[in-house]
Coordinates of C-alpha atoms and ligand atoms in Angstrom, one line a residue:
Chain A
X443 CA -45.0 3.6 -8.6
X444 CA -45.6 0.8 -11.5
X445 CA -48.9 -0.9 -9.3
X446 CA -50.5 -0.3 -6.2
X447 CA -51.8 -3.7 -5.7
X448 CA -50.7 -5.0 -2.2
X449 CA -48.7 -8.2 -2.3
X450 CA -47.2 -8.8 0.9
X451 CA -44.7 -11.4 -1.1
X452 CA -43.5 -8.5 -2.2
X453 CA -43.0 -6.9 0.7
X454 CA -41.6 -9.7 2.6
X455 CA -39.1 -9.7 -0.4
X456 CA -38.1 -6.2 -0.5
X457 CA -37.4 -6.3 3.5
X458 CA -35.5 -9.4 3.2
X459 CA -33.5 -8.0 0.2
X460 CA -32.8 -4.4 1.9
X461 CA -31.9 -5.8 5.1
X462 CA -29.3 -8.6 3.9
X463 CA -27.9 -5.5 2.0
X464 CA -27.5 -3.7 5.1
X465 CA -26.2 -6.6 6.7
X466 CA -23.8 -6.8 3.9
X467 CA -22.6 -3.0 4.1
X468 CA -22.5 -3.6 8.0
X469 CA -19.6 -6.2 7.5
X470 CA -18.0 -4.5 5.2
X471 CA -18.1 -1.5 7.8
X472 CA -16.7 -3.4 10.3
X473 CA -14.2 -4.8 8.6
X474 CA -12.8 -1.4 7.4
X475 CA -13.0 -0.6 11.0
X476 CA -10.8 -3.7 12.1
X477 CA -8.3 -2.0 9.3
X478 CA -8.3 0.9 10.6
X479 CA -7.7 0.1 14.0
X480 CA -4.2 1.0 13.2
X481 CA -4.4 4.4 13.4
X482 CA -4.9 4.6 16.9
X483 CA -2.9 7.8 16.9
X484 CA -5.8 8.9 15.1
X485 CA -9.2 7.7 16.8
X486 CA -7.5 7.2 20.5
X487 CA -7.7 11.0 21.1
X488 CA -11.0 11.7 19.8
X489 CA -12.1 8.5 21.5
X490 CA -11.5 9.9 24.7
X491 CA -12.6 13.1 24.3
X492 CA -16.0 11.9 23.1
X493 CA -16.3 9.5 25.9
X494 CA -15.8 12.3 28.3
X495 CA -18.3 14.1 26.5
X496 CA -21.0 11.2 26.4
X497 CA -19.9 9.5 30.1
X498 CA -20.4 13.1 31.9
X499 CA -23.7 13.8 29.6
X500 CA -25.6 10.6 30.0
X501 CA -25.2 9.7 33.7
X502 CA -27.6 12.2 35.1
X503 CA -30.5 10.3 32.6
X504 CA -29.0 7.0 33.3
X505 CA -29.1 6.8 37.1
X506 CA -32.5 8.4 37.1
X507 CA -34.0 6.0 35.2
X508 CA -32.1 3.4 37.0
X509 CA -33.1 5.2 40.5
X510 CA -37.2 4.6 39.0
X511 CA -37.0 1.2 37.6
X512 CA -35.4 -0.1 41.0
X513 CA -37.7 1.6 43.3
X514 CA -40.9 0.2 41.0
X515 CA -39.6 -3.6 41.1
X516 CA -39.6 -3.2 44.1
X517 CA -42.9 -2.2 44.6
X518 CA -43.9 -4.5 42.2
X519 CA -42.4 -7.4 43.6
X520 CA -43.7 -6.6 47.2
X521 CA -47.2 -6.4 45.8
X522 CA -47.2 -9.8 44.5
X523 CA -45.5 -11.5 47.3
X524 CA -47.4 -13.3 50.0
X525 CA -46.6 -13.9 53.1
X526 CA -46.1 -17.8 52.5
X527 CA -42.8 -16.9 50.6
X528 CA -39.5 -15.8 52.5
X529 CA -38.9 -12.5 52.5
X530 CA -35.6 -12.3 51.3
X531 CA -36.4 -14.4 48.4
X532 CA -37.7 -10.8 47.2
X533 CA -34.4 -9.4 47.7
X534 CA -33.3 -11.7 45.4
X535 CA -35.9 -11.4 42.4
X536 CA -35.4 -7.1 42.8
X537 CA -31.3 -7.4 43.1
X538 CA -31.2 -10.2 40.2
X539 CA -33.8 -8.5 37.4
X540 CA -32.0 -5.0 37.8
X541 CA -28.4 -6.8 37.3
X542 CA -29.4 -9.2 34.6
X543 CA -32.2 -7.6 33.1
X544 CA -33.8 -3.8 33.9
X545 CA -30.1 -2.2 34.3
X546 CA -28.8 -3.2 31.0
X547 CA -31.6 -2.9 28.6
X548 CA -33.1 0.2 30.3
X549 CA -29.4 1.9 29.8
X550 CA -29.4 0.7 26.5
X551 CA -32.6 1.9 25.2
X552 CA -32.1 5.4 26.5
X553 CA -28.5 5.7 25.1
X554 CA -30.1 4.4 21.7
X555 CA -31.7 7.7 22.1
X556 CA -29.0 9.8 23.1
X557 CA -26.2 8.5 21.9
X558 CA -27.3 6.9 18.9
X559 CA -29.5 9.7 17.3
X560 CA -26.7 12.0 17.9
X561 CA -24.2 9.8 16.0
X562 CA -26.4 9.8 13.3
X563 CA -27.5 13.2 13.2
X564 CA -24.4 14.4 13.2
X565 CA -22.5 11.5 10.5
X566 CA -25.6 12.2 8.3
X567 CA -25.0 16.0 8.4
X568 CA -21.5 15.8 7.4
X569 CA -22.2 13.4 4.7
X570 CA -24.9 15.6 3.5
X571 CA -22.5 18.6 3.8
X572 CA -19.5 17.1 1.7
X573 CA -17.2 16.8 4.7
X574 CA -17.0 13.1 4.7
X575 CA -15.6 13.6 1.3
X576 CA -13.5 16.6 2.4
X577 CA -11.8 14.3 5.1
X578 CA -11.9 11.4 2.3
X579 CA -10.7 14.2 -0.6
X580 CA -7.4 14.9 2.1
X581 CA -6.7 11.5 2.1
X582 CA -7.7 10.8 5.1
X583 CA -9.7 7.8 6.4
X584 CA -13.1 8.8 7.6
X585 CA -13.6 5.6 9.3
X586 CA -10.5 6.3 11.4
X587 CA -11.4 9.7 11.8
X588 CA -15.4 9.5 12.4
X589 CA -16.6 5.9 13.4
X590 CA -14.0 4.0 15.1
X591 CA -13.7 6.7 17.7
X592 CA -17.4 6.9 18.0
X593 CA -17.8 3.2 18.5
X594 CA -15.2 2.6 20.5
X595 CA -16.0 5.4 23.1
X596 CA -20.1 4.2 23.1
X597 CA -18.8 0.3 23.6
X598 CA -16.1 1.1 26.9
X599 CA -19.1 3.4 27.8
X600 CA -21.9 1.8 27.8
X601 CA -20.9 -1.1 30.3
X602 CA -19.7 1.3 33.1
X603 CA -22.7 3.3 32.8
X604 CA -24.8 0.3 33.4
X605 CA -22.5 -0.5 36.3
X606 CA -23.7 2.9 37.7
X607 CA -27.4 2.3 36.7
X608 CA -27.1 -1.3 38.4
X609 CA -25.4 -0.1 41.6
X610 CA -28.1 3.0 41.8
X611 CA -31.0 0.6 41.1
X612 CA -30.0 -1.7 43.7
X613 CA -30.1 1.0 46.0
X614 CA -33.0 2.6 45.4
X615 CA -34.7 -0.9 44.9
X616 CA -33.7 -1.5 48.8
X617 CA -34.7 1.8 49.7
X618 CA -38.2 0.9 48.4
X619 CA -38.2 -2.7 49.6
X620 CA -38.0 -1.0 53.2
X621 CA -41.2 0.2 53.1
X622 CA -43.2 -2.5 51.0
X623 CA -41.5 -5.0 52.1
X624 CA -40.8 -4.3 55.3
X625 CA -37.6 -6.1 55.3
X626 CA -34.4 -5.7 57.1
X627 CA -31.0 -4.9 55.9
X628 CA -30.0 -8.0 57.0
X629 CA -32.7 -9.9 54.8
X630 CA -32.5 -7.9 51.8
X631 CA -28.2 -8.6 51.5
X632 CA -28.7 -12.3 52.6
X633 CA -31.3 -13.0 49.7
X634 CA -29.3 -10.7 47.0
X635 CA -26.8 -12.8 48.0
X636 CA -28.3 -16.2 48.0
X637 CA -29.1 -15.7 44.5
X638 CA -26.4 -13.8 43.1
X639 CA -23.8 -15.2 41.1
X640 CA -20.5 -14.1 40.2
X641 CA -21.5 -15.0 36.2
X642 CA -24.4 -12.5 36.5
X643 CA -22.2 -9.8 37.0
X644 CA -20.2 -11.0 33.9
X645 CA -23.3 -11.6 31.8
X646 CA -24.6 -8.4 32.2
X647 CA -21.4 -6.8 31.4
X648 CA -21.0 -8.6 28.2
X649 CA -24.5 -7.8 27.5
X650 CA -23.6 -4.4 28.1
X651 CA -20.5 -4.6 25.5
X652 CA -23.0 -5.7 22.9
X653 CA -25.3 -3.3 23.6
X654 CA -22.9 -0.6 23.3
X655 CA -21.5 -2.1 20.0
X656 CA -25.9 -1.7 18.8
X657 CA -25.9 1.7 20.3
X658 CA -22.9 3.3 18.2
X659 CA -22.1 1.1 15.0
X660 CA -26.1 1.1 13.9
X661 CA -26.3 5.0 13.9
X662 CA -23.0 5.8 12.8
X663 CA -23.5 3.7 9.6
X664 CA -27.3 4.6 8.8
X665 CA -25.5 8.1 9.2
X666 CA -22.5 7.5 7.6
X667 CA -24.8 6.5 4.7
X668 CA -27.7 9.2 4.7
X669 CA -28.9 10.8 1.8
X670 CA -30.1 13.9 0.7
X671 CA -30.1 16.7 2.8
X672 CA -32.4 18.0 6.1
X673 CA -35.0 15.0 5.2
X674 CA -32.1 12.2 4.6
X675 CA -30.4 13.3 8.3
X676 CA -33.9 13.1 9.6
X677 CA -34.6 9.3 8.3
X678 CA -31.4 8.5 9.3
X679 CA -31.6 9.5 12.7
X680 CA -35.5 7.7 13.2
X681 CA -34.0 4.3 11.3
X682 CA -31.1 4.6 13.6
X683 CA -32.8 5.0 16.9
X684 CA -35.2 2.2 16.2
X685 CA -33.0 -0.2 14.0
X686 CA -30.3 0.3 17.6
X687 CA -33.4 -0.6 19.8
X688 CA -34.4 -3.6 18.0
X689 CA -30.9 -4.6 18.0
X690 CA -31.2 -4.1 21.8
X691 CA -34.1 -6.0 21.9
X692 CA -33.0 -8.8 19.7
X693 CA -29.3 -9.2 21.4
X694 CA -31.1 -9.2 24.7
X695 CA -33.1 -12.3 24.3
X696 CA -29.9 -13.9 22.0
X697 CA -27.9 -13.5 24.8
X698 CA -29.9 -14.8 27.7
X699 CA -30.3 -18.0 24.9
X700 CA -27.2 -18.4 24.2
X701 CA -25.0 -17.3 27.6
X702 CA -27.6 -18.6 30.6
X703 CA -28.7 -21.9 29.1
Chain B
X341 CA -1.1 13.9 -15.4
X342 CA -4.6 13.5 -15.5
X343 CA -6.6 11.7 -18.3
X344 CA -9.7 10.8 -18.3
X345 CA -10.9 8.1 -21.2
X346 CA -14.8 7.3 -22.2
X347 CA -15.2 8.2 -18.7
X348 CA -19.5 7.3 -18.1
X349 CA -21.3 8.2 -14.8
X350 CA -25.2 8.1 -14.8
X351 CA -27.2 8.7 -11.5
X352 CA -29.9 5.8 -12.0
X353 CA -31.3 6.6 -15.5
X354 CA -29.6 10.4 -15.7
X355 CA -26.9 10.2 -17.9
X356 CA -24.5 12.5 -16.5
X357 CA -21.0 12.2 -18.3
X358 CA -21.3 10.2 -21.6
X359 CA -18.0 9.1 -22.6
X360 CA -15.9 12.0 -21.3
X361 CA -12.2 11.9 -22.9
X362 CA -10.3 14.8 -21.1
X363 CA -6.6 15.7 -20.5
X364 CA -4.7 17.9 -18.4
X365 CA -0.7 17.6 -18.7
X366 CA 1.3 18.3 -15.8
X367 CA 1.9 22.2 -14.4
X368 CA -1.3 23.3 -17.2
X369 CA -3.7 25.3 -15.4
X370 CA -7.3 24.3 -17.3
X371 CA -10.6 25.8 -16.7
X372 CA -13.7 23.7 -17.0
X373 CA -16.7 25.3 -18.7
X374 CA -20.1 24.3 -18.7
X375 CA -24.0 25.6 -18.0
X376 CA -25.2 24.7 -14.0
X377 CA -25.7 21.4 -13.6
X378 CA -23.9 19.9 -16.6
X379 CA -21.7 17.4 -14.6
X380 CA -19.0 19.6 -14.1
X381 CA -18.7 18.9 -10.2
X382 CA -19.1 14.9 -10.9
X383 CA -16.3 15.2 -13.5
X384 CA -13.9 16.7 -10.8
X385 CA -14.9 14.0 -8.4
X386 CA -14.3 10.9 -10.8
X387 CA -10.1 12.4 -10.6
X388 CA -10.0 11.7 -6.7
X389 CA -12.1 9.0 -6.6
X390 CA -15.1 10.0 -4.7
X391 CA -17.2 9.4 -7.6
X392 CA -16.2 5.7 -9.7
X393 CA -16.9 6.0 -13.0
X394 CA -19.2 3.7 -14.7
X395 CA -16.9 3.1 -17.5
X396 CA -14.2 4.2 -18.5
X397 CA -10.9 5.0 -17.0
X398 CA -9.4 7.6 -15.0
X399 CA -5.4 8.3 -14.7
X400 CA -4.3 10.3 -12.4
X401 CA 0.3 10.3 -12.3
X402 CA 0.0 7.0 -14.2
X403 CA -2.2 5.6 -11.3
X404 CA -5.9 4.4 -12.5
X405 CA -7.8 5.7 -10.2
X406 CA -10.6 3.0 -10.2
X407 CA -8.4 0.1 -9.4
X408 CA -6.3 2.0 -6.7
X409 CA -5.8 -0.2 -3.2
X410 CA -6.8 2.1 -0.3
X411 CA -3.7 3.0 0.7
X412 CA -2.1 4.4 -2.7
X413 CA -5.5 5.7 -2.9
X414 CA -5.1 8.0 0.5
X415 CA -1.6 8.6 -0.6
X416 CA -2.7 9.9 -4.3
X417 CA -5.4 11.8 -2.6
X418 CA -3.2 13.4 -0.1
X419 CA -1.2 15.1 -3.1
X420 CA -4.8 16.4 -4.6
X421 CA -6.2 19.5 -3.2
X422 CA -9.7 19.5 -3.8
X423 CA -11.6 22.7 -3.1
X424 CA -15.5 21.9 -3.1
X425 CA -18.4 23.9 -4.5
X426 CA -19.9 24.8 -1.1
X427 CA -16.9 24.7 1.1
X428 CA -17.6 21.7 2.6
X429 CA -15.4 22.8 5.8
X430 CA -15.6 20.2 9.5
X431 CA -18.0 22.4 11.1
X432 CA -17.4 21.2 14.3
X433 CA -13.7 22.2 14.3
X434 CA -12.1 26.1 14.3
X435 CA -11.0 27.3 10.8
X436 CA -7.4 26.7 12.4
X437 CA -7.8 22.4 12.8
X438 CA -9.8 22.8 9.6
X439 CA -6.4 23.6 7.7
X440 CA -4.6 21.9 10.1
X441 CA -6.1 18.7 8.8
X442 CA -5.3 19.5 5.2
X443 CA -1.3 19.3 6.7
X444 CA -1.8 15.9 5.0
X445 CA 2.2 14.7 5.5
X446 CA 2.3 13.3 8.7
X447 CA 5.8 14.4 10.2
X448 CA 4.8 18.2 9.4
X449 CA 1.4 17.5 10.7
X450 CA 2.4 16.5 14.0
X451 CA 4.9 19.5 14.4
X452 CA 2.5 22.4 16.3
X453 CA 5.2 25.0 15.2
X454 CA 4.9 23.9 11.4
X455 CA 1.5 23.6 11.4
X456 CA 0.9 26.9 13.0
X457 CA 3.0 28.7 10.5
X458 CA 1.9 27.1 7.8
X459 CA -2.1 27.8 8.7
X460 CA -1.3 31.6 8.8
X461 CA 0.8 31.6 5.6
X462 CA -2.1 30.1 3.8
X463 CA -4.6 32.1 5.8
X464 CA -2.3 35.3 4.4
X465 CA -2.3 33.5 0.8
X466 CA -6.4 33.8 0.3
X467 CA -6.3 37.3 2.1
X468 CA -8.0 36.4 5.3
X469 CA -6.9 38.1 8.7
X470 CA -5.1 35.9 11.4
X471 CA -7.9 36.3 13.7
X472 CA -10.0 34.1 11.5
X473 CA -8.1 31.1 12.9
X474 CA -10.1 31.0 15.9
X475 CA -13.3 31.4 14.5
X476 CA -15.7 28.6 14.0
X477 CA -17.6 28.1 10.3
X478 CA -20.7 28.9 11.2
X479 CA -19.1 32.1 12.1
X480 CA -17.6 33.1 8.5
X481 CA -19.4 34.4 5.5
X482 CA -19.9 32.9 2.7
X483 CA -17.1 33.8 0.7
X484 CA -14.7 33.9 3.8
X485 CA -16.0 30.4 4.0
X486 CA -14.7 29.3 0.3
X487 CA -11.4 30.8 1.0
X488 CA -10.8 28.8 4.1
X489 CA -11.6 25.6 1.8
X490 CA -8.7 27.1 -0.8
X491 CA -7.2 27.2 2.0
X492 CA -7.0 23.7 3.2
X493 CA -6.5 22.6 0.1
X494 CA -3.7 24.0 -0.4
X495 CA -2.4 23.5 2.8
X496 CA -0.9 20.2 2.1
X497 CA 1.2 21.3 -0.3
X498 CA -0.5 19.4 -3.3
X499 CA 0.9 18.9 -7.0
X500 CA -2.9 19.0 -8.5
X501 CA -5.5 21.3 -7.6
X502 CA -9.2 21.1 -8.4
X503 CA -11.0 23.6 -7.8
X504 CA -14.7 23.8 -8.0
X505 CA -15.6 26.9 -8.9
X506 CA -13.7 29.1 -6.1
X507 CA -14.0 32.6 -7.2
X508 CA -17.9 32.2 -7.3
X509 CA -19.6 34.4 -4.2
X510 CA -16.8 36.9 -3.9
X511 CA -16.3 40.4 -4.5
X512 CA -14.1 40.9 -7.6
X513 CA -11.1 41.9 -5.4
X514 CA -10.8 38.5 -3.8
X515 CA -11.9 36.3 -6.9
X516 CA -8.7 38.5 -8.4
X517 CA -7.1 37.5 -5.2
X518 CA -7.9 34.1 -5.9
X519 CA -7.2 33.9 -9.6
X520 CA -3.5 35.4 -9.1
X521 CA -3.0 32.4 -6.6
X522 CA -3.8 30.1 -8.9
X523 CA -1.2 31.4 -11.0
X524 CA 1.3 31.7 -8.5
X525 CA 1.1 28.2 -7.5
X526 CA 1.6 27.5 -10.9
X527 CA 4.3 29.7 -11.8
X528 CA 6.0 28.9 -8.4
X529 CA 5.5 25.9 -7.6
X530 CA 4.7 24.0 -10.9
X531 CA 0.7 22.9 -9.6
X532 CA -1.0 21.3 -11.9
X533 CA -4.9 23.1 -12.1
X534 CA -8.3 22.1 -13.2
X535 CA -10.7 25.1 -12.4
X536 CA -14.3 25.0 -12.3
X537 CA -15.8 28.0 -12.9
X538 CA -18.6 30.5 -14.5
X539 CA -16.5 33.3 -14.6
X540 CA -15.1 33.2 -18.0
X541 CA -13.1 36.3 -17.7
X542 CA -11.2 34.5 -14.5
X543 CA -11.5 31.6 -17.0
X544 CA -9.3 33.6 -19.7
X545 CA -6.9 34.9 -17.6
X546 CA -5.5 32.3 -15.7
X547 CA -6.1 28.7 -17.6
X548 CA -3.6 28.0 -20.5
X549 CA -6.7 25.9 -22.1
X550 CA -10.5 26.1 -21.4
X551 CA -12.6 23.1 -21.7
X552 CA -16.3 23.5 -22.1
X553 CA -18.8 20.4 -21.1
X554 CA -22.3 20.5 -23.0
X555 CA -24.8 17.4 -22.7
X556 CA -22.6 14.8 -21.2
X557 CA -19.4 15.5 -23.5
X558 CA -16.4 17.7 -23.5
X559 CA -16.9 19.3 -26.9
X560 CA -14.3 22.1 -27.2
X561 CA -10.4 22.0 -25.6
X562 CA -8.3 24.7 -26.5
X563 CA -6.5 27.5 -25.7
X564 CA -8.5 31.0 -25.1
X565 CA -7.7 32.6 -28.3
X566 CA -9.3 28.8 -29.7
X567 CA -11.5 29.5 -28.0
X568 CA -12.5 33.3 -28.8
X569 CA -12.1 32.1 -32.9
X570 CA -14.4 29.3 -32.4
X571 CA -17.2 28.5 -34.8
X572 CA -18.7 26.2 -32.2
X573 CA -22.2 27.0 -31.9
X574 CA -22.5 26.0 -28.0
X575 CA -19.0 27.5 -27.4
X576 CA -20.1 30.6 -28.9
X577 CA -23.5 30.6 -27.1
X578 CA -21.6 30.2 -23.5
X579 CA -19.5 32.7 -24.4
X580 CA -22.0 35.5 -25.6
X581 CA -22.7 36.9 -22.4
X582 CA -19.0 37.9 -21.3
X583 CA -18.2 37.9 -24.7
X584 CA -18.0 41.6 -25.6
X585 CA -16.3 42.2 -22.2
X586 CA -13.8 39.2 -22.8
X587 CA -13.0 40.1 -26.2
X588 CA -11.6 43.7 -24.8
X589 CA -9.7 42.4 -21.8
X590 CA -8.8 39.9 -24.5
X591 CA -7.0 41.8 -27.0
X592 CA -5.8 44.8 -24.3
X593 CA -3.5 41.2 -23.3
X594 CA -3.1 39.7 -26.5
X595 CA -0.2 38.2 -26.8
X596 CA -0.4 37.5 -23.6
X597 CA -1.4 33.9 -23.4
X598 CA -3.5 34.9 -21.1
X599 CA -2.0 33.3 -18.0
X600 CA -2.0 35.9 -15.5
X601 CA -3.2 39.5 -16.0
X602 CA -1.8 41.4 -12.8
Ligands
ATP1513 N1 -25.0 12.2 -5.8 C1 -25.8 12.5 -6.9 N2 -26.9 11.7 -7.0 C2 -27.8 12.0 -8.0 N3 -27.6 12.9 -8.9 C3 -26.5 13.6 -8.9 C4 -25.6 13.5 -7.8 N4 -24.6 14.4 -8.0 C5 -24.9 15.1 -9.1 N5 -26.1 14.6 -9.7 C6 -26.7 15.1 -10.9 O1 -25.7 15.3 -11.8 C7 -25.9 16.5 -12.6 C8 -24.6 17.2 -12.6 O2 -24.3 17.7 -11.3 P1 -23.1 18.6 -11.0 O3 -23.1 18.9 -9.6 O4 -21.9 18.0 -11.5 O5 -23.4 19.9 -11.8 P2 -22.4 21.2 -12.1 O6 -22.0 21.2 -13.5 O7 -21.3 21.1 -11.1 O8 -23.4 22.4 -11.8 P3 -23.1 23.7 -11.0 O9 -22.4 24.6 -11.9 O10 -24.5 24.2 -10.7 O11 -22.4 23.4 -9.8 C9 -27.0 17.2 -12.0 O12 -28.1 17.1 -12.8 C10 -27.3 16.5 -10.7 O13 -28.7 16.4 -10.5
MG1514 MG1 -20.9 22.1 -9.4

């Protein structure tokens, strides 16, 4: 409130200084988490239950967005191809960008919105409401309690739900590729294989882990540090979703850098 | 034991507790004065560490609180019941995990048969029907709500107590309910009590000393009848409304110390 005069150093400054902070509270975060792995008598069960929760409640969103971003490459991709190229090296581009690329970071960006606005919504709620310090107040760890079992079921789940998005994508991808391709069963499995490495499978997994990690640890500690009732949960929950898809974004191109190079 | 010592706690320029010195001894049961919004809730919290103090020091069984690792820190914590202002129960769990959770010794916690006998004896102990066990939070009423938070609190079978303000938002039957509780678990079992509260009758009746926080400080600590002959001008004033009415109920028990009226 001191001056309104607009001086982007200062700005560029504050951004800097708020985000190393946050990177700084991150680690620490995680490193309480490492502690508290311990307790698996304590997160393990709620783990499970919450994957349960999440697996069952996101795979109806997951494969249909999987189901449209197949079926559109492959539109796509038979709509830039000419004749002079083989057919099946279509097969290959559709098969290869839904494993490496679309299936992942599609599945990601919507679980950022499911997932990762409900982790925050609902950490920010209870910090609001004093039950963070209730659990804290009982002696009990809320890390252990609250964010290793939310992390932990959001990071095994996100990789098998891409598995499912990939698997759907290639499917509907070939069922697409039928038509505007006009290519052959035969064709589209030969050039999905020609091009297909074992690695890719691998990458896109541990891009998936990553992603997972993004989708759960952002939100749960922009929510785990919200302030200030209804209007705190609420800018927790925006800054989470769009801090998680960044991360998504960011990872994604950090790991095709560092792991395909 | 719990002694606080030029405990300082300022929300960014707010000074909120300035230099607070303040002493309970162990089994005492002390009510904690003050007008809305004096720091009375921030004092409680600076005893089981969910606030830190600025400066100063807090000592909590010959344990400073600040300086605590984690783990003695859980493991003090665990022998603290804290009751919170606005219940502050997991609204996502039944009223029956909710207490559950406060089973804070592990052994007894993971026996279901314990557990389940001890949630309905404390259930029984702030006079709420069985049934309630099932029911979620958003379910209860307000004051049903506070008593399931005394409830959890106690559930654990602490040595101190804090209770912010419990008897506020109930009917006078169950914040008499309430009060004799705290005396029992005093009497009984030798808990150690700090009370927040505006009812200065409760206040009277069950605390062996009163405290009363004005502008930062504790500036009177005594016992009731110090408290009734006080020539404190903000004791006095905080007393004036109840006054007339706790000056009868005062001398009908006199000689009383005033720790339990029923
Ligand atoms: N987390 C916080 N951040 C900023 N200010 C706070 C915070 N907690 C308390 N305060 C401020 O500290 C002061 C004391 O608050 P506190 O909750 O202790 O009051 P109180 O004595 O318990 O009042 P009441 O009887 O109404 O519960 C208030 O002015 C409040 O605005
Ligand atoms: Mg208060």
């Amino acid at each position: 409130m001191s001056s309104l005069t607009i001086d982007p150093r200062r700005y560029v400054g504050r951004f800097a200084l708020s985000s190393a902070s946050h990177v700084g509270r991150v680690s620490y975060l995680v490193l309480e988490m490492l502690r508290g792995l311990r307790e698996w008598k304590i997160w393990a069960p709620r783990a499970l239950g919450l994957a349960n929760d999440i697996g069952y409640g996101s795979l109806f969103i997951v494969m249909l967005t999987a189901a449209f971003a197949g079926a559109v490459t492959s539109v796509q991709t038979g709509y830039q191809f000419t004749a002079t190229i083989p057919v099946y090296f279509a097969a290959g581009v559709i098969v290869e960008s839904i494993i490496l690329e679309l299936g992942p970071v599609l599945t990601a960006l919507i679980l950022a919105g499911r997932i990762g606005a409900r982790y925050a919504a609902e950490l920010g709620t209870m910090r609001v409401t004093e039950q963070i310090d209730a659990l804290e107040s009982l002696g009990r760890s809320s890390v252990s309690h609250l964010i290793i079992p939310r992390v932990v079921a959001g990071t095994l789940l996100v990789p098998v739900l891409v598995v499912f998005a990939s698997v759907v994508g290639v499917g509907s991808g070939w069922f697409a590729a039928k038509s505007s391709l006009d290519i052959s069963y035969a064709d589209f499995v030969f050039g999905a294989r020609y091009f297909f490495r074992p690695w890719d499978a691998w990458y896109a997994m541990i891009k998936s882990f990553f992603f997972g990690l993004a989708i759960t640890l952002v939100p749960c500690y922009m929510g785990f540090t919200a302030k200030q009732g209804a209007e705190g949960v609420g800018k927790a929950t925006t800054s989470a979703v769009v801090a998680a898809s960044v991360l998504i974004l960011f990872l994604d191109a950090l790991l095709a850098k560092l792991l395909l190079e | 034991m719990i002694e606080l010592t030029g405990v300082s706690k300022s929300f960014g320029d707010q000074l909120v507790l300035d230099e607070v010195d303040f002493d309970v001894r162990v089994g005492e049961t002390v009510a904690l004065l003050g007008s809305s919004g004096v720091g009375k809730s921030v004092l409680l919290k600076h005893i089981n560490g969910l606030l830190q103090p600025d400066s100063g020091e807090v000592v909590v069984d010959g344990m400073n609180v600040r300086h605590l690792p984690r783990k003695e820190l859980a493991e003090l914590r665990s022998r603290i019941g804290y009751v919170f202002q606005n219940g502050a129960l997991f609204d996502s769990e039944n009223v029956y995990e909710n207490i559950k959770l406060g089973i804070t010794d592990e052994t007894c916690a993971a026996d279901e048969n314990y557990c389940h006998d001890r949630v309905t004896q404390c259930l029984k102990l702030v006079n709420l029907a069985a049934d309630t066990a099932s029911k979620y939070p958003a379910e209860l009423s307000g004051g049903m709500r506070k008593r399931v938070g005394i409830a959890r609190a106690i559930a654990g079978q602490p040595r101190y107590l804090l209770y912010d303000e419990p008897t506020s938002g109930l009917d006078p039957v169950n914040a008499d309910i309430i009060d004799s509780l705290v005396g029992k678990l005093q009497e009984e079992l030798g808990v150690t009590s700090i009370m927040v509260t505006h009812d200065v009758r409760g206040a009277f009746k069950v605390a062996d000393r009163l405290a009363l926080l004005h502008e930062g400080r504790i500036i009177a600590m005594g016992t009731p009848n110090d408290f009734m002959t006080s020539k404190e001008e903000a004791v006095r004033q905080f007393l004036e409304r109840d006054f007339d009415m706790t000056r009868s109920w005062f001398e009908l028990e006199s000689g009383d110390s005033g720790e339990n009226g029923h």
